[in-house]
XYZ file of C-alpha atoms in Angstrom:
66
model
C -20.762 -6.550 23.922
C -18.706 -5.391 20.464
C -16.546 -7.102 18.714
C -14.986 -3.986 17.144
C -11.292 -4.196 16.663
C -9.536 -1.198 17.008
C -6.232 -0.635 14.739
C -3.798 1.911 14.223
C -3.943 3.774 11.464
C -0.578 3.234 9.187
C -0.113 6.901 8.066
C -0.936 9.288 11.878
C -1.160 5.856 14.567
C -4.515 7.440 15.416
C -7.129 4.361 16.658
C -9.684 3.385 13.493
C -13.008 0.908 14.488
C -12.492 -1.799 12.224
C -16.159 -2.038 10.935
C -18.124 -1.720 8.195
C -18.830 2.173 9.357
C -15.086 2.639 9.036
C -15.017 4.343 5.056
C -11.502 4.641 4.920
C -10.211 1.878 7.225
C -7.694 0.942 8.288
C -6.765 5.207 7.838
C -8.680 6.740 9.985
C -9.128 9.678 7.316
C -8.794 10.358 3.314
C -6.129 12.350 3.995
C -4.241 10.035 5.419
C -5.311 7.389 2.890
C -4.093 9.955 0.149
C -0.731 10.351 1.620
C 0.012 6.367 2.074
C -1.120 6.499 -1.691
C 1.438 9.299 -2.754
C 3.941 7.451 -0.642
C 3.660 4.348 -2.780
C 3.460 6.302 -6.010
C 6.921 8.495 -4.883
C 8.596 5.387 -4.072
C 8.943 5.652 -0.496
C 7.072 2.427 0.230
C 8.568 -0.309 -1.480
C 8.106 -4.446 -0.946
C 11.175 -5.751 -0.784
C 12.239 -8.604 -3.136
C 15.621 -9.622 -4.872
C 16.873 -7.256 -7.499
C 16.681 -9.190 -11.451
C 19.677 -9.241 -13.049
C 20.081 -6.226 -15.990
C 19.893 -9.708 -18.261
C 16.652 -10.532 -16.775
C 15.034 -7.452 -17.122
C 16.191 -6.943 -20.745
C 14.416 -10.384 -21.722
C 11.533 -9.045 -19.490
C 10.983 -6.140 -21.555
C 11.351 -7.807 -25.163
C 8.657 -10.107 -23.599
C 6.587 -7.486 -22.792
C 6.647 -5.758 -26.661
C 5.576 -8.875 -28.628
C-alpha cells in the first residue's frame, strides 16, 4: 500500500504525488513553478503583515547604509 499524498498544485489545482519523484512539487510542472515565481516577483503574492510607519522605514534604511 502507498503512502503517497496527493496535493493540489497552487498555480493550475492539477493533483501532484508528493514524493521524492515529484521534481517540481508541490507544481505539478516548471511552468507552473515559473509563473508562482513571476507572481511573487510582480507583486501579486504578498504575506501580509502591518505596514511600518514612514519613520520606521527611514531609520530602517540609514541602518541599512552604515
Amino acid at each position: 500500500m502507498s503512502n503517497t499524498m496527493i496535493v493540489k498544485c497552487p498555480t493550475c489545482s492539477e493533483s501532484v504525488a508528493w514524493n521524492k519523484s515529484s521534481e517540481y512539487k508541490p507544481f505539478c510542472s516548471k511552468r507552473c513553478k515559473l509563473i508562482d515565481l513571476g507572481e511573487w516577483a510582480s507583486e501579486g503574492h504578498k504575506i501580509a503583515g502591518q505596514q511600518l510607519d514612514p519613520h520606521t522605514v527611514e531609520e530602517l534604511a540609514k541602518l541599512k547604509d552604515k
